[in-house]
PDB file of C-alpha atoms and ligand atoms in Angstrom:
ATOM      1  CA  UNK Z   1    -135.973  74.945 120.680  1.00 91.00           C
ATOM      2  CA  UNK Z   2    -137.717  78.607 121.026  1.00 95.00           C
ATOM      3  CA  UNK Z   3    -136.008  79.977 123.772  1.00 95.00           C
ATOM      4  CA  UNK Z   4    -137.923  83.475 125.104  1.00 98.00           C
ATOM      5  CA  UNK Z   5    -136.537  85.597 127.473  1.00 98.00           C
ATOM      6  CA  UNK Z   6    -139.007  87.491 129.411  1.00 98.00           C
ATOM      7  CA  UNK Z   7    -138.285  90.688 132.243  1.00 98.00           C
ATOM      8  CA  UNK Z   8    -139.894  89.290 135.168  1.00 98.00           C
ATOM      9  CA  UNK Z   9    -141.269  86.420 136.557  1.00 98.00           C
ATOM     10  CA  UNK Z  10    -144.766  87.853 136.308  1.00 98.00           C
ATOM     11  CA  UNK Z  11    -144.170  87.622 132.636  1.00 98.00           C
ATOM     12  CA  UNK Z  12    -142.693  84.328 132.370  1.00 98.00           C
ATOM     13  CA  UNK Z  13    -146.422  82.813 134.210  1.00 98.00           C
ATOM     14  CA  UNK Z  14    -148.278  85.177 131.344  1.00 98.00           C
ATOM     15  CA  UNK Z  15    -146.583  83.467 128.977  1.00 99.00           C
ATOM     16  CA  UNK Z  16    -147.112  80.315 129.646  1.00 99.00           C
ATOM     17  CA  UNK Z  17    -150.282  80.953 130.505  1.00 99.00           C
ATOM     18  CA  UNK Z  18    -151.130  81.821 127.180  1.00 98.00           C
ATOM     19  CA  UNK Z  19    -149.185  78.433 125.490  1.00 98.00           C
ATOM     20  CA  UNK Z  20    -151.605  76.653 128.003  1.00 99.00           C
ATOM     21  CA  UNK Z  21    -154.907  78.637 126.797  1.00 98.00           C
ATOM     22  CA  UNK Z  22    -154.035  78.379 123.408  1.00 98.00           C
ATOM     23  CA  UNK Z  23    -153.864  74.552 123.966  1.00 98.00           C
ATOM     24  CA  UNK Z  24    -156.993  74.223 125.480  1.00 98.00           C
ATOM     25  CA  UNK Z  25    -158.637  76.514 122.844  1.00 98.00           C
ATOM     26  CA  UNK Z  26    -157.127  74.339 120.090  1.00 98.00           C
ATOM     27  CA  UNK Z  27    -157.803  71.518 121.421  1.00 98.00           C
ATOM     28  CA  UNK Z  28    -160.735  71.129 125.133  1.00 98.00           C
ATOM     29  CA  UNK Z  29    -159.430  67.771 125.223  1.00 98.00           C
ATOM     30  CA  UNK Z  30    -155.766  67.877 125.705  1.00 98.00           C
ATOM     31  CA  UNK Z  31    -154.144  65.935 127.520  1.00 99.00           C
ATOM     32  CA  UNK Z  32    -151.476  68.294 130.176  1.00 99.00           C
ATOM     33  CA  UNK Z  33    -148.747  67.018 132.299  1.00 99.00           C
ATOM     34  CA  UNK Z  34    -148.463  69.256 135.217  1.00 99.00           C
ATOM     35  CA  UNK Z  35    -145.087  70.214 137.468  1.00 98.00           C
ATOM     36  CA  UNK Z  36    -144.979  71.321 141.139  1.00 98.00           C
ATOM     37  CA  UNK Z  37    -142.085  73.131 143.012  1.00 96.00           C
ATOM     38  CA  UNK Z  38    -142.510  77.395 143.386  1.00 97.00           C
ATOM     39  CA  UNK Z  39    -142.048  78.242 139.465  1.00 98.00           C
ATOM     40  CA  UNK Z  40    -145.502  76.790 138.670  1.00 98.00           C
ATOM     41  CA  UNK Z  41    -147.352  78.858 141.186  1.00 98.00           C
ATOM     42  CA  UNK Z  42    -147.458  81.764 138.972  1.00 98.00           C
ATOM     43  CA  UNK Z  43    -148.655  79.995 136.360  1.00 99.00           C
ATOM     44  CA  UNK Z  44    -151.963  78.111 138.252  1.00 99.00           C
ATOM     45  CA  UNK Z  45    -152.777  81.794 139.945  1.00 98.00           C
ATOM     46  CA  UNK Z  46    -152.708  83.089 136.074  1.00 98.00           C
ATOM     47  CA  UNK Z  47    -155.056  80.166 134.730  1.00 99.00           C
ATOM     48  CA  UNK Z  48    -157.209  80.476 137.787  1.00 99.00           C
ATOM     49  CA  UNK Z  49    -157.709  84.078 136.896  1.00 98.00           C
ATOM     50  CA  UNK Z  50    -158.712  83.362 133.015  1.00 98.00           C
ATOM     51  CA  UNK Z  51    -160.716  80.641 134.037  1.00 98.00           C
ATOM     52  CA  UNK Z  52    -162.722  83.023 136.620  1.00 98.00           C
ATOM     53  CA  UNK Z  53    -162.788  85.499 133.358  1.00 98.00           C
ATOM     54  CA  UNK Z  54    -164.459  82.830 131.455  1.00 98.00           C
ATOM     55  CA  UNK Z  55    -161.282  82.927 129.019  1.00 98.00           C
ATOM     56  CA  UNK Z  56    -160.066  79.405 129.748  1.00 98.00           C
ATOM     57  CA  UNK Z  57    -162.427  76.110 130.193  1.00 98.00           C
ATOM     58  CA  UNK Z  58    -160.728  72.825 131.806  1.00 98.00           C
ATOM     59  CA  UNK Z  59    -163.938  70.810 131.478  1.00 98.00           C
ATOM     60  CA  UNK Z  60    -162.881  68.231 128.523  1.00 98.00           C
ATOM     61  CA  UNK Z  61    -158.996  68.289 129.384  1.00 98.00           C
ATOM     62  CA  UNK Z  62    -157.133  65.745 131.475  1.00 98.00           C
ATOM     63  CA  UNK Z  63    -153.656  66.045 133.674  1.00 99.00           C
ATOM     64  CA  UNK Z  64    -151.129  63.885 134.873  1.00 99.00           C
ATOM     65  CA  UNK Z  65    -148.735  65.361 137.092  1.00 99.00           C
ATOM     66  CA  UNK Z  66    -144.672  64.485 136.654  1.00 98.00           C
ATOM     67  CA  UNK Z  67    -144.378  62.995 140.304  1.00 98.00           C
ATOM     68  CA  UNK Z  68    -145.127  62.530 143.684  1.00 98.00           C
ATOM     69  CA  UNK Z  69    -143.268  62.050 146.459  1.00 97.00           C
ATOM     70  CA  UNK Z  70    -143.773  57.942 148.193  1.00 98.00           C
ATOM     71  CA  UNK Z  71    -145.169  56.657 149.932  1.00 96.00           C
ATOM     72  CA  UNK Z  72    -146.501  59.616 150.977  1.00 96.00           C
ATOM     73  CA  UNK Z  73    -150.750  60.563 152.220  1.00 96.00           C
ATOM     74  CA  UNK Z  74    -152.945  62.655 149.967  1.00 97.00           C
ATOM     75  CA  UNK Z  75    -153.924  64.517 152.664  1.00 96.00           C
ATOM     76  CA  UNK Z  76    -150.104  65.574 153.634  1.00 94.00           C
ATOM     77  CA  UNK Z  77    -149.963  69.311 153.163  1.00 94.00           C
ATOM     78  CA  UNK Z  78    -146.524  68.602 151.928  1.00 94.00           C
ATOM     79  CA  UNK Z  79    -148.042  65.953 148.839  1.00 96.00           C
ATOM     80  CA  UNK Z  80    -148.213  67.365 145.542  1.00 98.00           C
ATOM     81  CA  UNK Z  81    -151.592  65.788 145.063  1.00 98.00           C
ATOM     82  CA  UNK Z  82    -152.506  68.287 147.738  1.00 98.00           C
ATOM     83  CA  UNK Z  83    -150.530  71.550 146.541  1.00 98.00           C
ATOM     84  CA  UNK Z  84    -152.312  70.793 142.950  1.00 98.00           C
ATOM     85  CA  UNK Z  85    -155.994  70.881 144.371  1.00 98.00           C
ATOM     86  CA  UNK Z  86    -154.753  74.317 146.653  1.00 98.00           C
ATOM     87  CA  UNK Z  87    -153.045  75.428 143.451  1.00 98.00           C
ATOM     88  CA  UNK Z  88    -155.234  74.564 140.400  1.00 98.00           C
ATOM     89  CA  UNK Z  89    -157.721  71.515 141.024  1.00 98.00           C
ATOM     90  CA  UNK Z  90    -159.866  72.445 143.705  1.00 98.00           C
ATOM     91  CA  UNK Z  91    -159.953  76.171 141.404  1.00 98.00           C
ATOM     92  CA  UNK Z  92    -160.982  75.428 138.270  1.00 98.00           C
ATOM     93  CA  UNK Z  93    -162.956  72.736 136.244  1.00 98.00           C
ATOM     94  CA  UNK Z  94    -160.571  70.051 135.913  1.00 98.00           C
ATOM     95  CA  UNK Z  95    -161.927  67.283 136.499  1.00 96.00           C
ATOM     96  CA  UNK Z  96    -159.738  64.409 135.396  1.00 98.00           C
ATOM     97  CA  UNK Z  97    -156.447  64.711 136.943  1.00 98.00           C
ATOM     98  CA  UNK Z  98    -153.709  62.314 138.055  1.00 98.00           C
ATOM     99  CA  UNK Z  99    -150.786  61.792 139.739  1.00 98.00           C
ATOM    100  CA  UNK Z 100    -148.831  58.746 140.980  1.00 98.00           C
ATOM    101  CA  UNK Z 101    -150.521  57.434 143.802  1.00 98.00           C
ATOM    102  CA  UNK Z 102    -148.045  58.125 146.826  1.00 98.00           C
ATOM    103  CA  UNK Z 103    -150.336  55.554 149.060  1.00 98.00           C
ATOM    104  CA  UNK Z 104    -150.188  52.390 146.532  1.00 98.00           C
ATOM    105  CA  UNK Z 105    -148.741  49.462 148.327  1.00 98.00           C
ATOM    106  CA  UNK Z 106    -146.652  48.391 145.200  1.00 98.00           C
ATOM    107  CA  UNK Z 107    -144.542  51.360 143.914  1.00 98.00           C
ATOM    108  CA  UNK Z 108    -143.796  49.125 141.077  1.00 98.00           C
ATOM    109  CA  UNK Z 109    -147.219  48.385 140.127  1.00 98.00           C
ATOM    110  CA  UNK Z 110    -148.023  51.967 140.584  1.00 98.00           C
ATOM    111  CA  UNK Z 111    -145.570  53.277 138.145  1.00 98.00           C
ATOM    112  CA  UNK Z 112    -146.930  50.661 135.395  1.00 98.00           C
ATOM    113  CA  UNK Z 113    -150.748  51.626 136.066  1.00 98.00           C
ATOM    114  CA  UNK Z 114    -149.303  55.009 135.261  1.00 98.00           C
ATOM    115  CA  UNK Z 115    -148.004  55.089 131.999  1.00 98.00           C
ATOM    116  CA  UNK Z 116    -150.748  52.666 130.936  1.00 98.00           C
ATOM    117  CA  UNK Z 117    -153.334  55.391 131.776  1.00 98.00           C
ATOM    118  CA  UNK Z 118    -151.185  57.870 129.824  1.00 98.00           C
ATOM    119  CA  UNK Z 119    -150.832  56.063 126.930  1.00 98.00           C
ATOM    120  CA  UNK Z 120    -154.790  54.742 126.701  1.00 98.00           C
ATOM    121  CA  UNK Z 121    -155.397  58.755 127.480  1.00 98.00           C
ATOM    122  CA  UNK Z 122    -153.356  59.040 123.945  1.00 98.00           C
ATOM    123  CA  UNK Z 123    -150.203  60.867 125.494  1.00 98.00           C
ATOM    124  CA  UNK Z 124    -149.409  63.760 126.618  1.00 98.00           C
ATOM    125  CA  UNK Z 125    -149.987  66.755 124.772  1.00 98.00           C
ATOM    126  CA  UNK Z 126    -148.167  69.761 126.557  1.00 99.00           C
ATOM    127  CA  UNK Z 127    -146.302  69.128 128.989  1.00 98.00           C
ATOM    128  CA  UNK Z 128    -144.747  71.762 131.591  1.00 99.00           C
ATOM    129  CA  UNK Z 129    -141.191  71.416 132.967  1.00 98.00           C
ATOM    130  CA  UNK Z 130    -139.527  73.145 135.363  1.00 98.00           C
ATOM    131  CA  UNK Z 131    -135.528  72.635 136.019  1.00 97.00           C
ATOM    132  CA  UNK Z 132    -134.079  71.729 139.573  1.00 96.00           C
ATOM    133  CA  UNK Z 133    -130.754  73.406 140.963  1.00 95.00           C
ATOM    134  CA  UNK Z 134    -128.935  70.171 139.652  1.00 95.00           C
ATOM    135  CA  UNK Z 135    -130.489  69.749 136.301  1.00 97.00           C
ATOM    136  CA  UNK Z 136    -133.293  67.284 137.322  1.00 97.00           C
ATOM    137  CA  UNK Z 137    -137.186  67.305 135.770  1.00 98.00           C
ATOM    138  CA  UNK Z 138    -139.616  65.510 137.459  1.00 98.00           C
ATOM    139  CA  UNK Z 139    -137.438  63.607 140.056  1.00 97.00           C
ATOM    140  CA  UNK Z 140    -135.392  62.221 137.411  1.00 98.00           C
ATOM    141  CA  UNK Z 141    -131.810  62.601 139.108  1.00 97.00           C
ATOM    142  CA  UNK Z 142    -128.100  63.587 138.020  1.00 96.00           C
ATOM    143  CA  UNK Z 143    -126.980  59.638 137.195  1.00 96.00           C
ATOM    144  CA  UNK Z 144    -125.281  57.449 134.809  1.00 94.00           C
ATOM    145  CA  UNK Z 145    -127.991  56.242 133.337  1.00 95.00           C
ATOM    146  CA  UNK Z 146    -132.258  56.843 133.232  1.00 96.00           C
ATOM    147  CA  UNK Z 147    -135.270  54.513 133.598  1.00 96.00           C
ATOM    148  CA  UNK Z 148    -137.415  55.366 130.490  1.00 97.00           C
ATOM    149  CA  UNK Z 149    -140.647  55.535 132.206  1.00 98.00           C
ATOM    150  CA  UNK Z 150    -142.313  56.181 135.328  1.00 98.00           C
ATOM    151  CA  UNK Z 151    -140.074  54.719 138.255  1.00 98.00           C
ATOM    152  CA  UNK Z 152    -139.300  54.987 141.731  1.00 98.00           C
ATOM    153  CA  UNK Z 153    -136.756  57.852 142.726  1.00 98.00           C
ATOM    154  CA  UNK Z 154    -134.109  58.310 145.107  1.00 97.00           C
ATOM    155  CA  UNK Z 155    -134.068  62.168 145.812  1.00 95.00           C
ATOM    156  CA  UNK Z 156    -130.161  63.531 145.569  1.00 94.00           C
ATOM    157  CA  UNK Z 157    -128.610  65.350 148.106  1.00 94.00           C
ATOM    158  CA  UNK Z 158    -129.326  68.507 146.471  1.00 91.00           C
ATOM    159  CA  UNK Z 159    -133.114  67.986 145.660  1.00 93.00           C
ATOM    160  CA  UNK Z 160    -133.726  66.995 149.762  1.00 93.00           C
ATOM    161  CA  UNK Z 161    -131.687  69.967 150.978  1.00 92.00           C
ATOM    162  CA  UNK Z 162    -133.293  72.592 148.100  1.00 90.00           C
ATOM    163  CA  UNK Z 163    -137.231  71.115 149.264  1.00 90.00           C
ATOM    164  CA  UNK Z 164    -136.479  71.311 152.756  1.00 91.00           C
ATOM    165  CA  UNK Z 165    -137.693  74.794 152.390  1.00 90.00           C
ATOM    166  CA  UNK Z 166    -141.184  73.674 152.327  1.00 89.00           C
ATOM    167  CA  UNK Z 167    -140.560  71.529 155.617  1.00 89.00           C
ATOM    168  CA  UNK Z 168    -141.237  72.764 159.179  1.00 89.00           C
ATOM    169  CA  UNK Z 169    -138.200  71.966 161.355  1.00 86.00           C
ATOM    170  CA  UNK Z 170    -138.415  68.263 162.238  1.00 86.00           C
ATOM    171  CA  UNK Z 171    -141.088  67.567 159.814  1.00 88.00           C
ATOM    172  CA  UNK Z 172    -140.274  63.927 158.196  1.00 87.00           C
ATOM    173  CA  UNK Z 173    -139.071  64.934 154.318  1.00 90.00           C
ATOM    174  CA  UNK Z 174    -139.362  61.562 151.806  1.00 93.00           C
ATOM    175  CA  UNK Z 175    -136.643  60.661 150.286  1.00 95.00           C
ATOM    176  CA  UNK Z 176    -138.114  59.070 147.734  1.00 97.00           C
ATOM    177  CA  UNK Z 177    -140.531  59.524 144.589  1.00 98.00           C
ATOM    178  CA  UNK Z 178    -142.495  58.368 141.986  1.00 98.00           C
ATOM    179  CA  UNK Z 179    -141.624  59.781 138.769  1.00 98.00           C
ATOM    180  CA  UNK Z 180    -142.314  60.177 134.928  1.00 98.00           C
ATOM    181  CA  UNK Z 181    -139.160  58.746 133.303  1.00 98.00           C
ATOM    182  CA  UNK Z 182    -137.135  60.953 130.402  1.00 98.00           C
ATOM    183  CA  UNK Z 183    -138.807  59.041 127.812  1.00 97.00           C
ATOM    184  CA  UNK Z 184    -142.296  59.572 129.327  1.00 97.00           C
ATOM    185  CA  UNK Z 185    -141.241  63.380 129.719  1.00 98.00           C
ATOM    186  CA  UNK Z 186    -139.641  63.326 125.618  1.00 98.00           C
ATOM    187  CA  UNK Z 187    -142.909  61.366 124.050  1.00 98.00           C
ATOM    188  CA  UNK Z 188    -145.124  64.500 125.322  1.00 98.00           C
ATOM    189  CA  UNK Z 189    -146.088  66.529 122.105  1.00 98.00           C
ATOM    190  CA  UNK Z 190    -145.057  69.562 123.067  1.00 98.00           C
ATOM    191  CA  UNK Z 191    -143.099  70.910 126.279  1.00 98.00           C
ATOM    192  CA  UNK Z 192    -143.353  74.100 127.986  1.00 98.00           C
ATOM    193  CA  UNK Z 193    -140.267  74.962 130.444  1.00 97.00           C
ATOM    194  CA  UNK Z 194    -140.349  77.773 133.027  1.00 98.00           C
ATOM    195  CA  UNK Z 195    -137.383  78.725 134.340  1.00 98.00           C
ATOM    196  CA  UNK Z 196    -137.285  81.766 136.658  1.00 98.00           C
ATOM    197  CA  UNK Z 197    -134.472  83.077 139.927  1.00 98.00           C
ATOM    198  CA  UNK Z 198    -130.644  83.983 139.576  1.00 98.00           C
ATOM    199  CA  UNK Z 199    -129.924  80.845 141.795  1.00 97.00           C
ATOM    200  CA  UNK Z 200    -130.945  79.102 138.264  1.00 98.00           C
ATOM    201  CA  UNK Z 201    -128.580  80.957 135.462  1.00 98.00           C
ATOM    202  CA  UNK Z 202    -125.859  78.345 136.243  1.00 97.00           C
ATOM    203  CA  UNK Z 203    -128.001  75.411 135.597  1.00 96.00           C
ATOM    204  CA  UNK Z 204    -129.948  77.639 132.896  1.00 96.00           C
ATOM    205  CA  UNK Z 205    -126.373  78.357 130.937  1.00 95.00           C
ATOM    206  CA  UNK Z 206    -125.692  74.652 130.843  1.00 94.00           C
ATOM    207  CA  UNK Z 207    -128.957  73.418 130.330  1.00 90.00           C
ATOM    208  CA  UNK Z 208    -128.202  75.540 126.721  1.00 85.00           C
ATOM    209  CA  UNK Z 209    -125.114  74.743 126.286  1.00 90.00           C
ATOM    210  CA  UNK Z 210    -126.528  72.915 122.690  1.00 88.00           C
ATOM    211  CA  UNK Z 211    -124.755  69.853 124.847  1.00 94.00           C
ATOM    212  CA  UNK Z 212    -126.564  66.657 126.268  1.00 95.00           C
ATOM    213  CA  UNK Z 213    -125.156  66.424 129.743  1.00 96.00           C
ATOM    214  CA  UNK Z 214    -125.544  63.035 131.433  1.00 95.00           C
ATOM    215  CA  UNK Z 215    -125.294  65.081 135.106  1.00 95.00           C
ATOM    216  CA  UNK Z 216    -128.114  67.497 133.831  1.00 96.00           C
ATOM    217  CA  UNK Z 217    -131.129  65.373 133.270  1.00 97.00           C
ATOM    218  CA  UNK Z 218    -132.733  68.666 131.482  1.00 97.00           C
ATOM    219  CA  UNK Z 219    -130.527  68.890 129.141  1.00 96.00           C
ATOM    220  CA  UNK Z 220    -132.020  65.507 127.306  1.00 96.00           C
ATOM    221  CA  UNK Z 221    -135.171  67.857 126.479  1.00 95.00           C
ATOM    222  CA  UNK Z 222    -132.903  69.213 123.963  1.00 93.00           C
ATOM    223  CA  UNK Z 223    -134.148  66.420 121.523  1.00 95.00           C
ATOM    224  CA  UNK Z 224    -137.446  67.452 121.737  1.00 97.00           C
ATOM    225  CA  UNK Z 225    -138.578  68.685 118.356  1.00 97.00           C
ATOM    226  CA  UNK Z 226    -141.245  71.377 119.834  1.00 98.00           C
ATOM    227  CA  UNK Z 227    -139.968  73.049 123.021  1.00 97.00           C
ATOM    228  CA  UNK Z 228    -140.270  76.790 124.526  1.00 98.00           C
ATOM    229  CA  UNK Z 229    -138.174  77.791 127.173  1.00 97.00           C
ATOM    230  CA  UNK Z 230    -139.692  80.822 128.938  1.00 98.00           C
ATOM    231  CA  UNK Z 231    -137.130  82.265 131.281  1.00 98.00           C
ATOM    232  CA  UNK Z 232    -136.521  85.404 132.957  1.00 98.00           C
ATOM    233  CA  UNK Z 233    -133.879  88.322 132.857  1.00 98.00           C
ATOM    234  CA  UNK Z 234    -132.594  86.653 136.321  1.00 98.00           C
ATOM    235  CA  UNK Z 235    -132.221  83.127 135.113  1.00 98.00           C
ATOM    236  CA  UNK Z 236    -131.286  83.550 131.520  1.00 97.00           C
ATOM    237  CA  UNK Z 237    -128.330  85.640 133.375  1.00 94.00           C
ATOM    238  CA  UNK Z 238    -128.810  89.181 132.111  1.00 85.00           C
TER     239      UNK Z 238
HETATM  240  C1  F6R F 301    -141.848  69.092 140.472  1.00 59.76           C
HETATM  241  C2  F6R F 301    -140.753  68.887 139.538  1.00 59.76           C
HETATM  242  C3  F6R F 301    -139.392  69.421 139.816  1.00 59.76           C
HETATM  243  C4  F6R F 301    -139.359  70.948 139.832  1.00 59.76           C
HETATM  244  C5  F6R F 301    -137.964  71.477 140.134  1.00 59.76           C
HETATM  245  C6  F6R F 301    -137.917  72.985 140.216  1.00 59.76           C
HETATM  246  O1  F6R F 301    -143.034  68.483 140.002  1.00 59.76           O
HETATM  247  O2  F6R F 301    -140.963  68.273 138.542  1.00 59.76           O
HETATM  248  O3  F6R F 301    -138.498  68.929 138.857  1.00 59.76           O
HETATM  249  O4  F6R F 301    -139.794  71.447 138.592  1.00 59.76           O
HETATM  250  O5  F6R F 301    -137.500  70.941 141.328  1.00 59.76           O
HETATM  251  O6  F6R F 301    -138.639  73.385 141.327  1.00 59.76           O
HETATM  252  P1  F6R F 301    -138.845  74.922 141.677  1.00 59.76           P
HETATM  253  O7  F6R F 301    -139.806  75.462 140.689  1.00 59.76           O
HETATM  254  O8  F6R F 301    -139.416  74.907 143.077  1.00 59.76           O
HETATM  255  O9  F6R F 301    -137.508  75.570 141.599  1.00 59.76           O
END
């Protein structure tokens, strides 16, 4: 694992910027897997900007986003289909992107039709991670044990109370998500994690502990043979 701490946030989204530009220029048609949450923003703003300089070109790539919350409407401000087209889709010339379909009447159905369009897309090649308060990617959860691949999620305690931020007072928050499974997450090529905030150098220390947690979900990325961890001065703990 290359491990790269960075001064500021600012420089955590360059950097990962340029791991997601170099993947593109390498290779037009890779295939990303996208995260939500704040830590990502950065990131999107920065590719918007290189792909307004002309330095970045979506047009042959294709995305699939880690999760969505269910059942939940595409049109829901608070959807993640809907913060990627504010964030990155509706932006720049992506044109093939995917996420679990929060409206599908059969969640299990749903979360087969997705990892069937991964695989026939031939996997994921980068994939971007970012780490939850408890430890969890995607949705995957603190638990005893983890579904391989994509699955419906029951959001912990921690996740509902940490999102809540992004709910008015009295809005209705799911409590439950579609998700890309650990092994979905570990058979991507490559993975990119951004990590940024004091409130995440606890998590941070133990997600490098050179341990596999079972209550940190993150920590399984450490068997991942190709993984950068860009973090910042905050979260790394200096
Ligand atoms: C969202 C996702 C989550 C977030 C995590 C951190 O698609 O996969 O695991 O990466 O909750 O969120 P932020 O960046 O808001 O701290």
């Amino acid at each position: 694992m290359k491990k790269i701490v960075l001064e500021t946030y600012e420089d955590v989204c360059r950097a990962a910027a340029d791991i997601f530009s170099e993947q593109l220029r390498q290779k037009p048609d890779s295939v990303l897997g996208l995260a939500t949450g704040s830590t990502p923003i950065g990131l999107y703003a920065e590719l918007v900007r290189r792909y307004e300089a002309g330095d970045v070109d979506f047009s042959k790539a294709r995305s699939f986003n880690l999760d969505e919350y269910y059942p939940i409407s595409k049109s829901n401000p608070q959807s993640y289909f809907y913060f990627m087209r504010k964030h990155l889709f509706d932006k720049v010339n992506l044109r093939h992107f995917c996420l679990p379909d929060g409206e599908a009447a059969d969640a299990q159905a749903e979360c087969k039709r997705y990892d069937t369009e991964i695989a026939a897309a031939g996997g994921i090649d980068l994939m971007l991670l970012g780490i939850g308060l408890n430890g969890h990617i995607g949705f995957n959860e603190p638990a005893s044990s983890y579904p391989v691949g994509t699955h419906l999620a029951v959001l912990s305690e921690s996740t509902i109370s940490a999102n809540s931020r992004f709910f008015a007072l009295g809005e209705a928050q799911p409590v439950t998500a579609l998700t890309m499974g650990i092994g979905g997450i570990l058979r991507s090529k490559k993975i990119v994690f951004v990590i940024s905030g004091k409130s995440k150098a606890d998590i941070t220390k133990k997600l490098f502990d050179d341990a596999i947690h079972m209550d940190v979900p993150g920590s399984f990325v450490l068997l991942h043979p190709d993984v950068t961890v860009l973090l910042d001065r905050e979260a790394s703990g200096g």
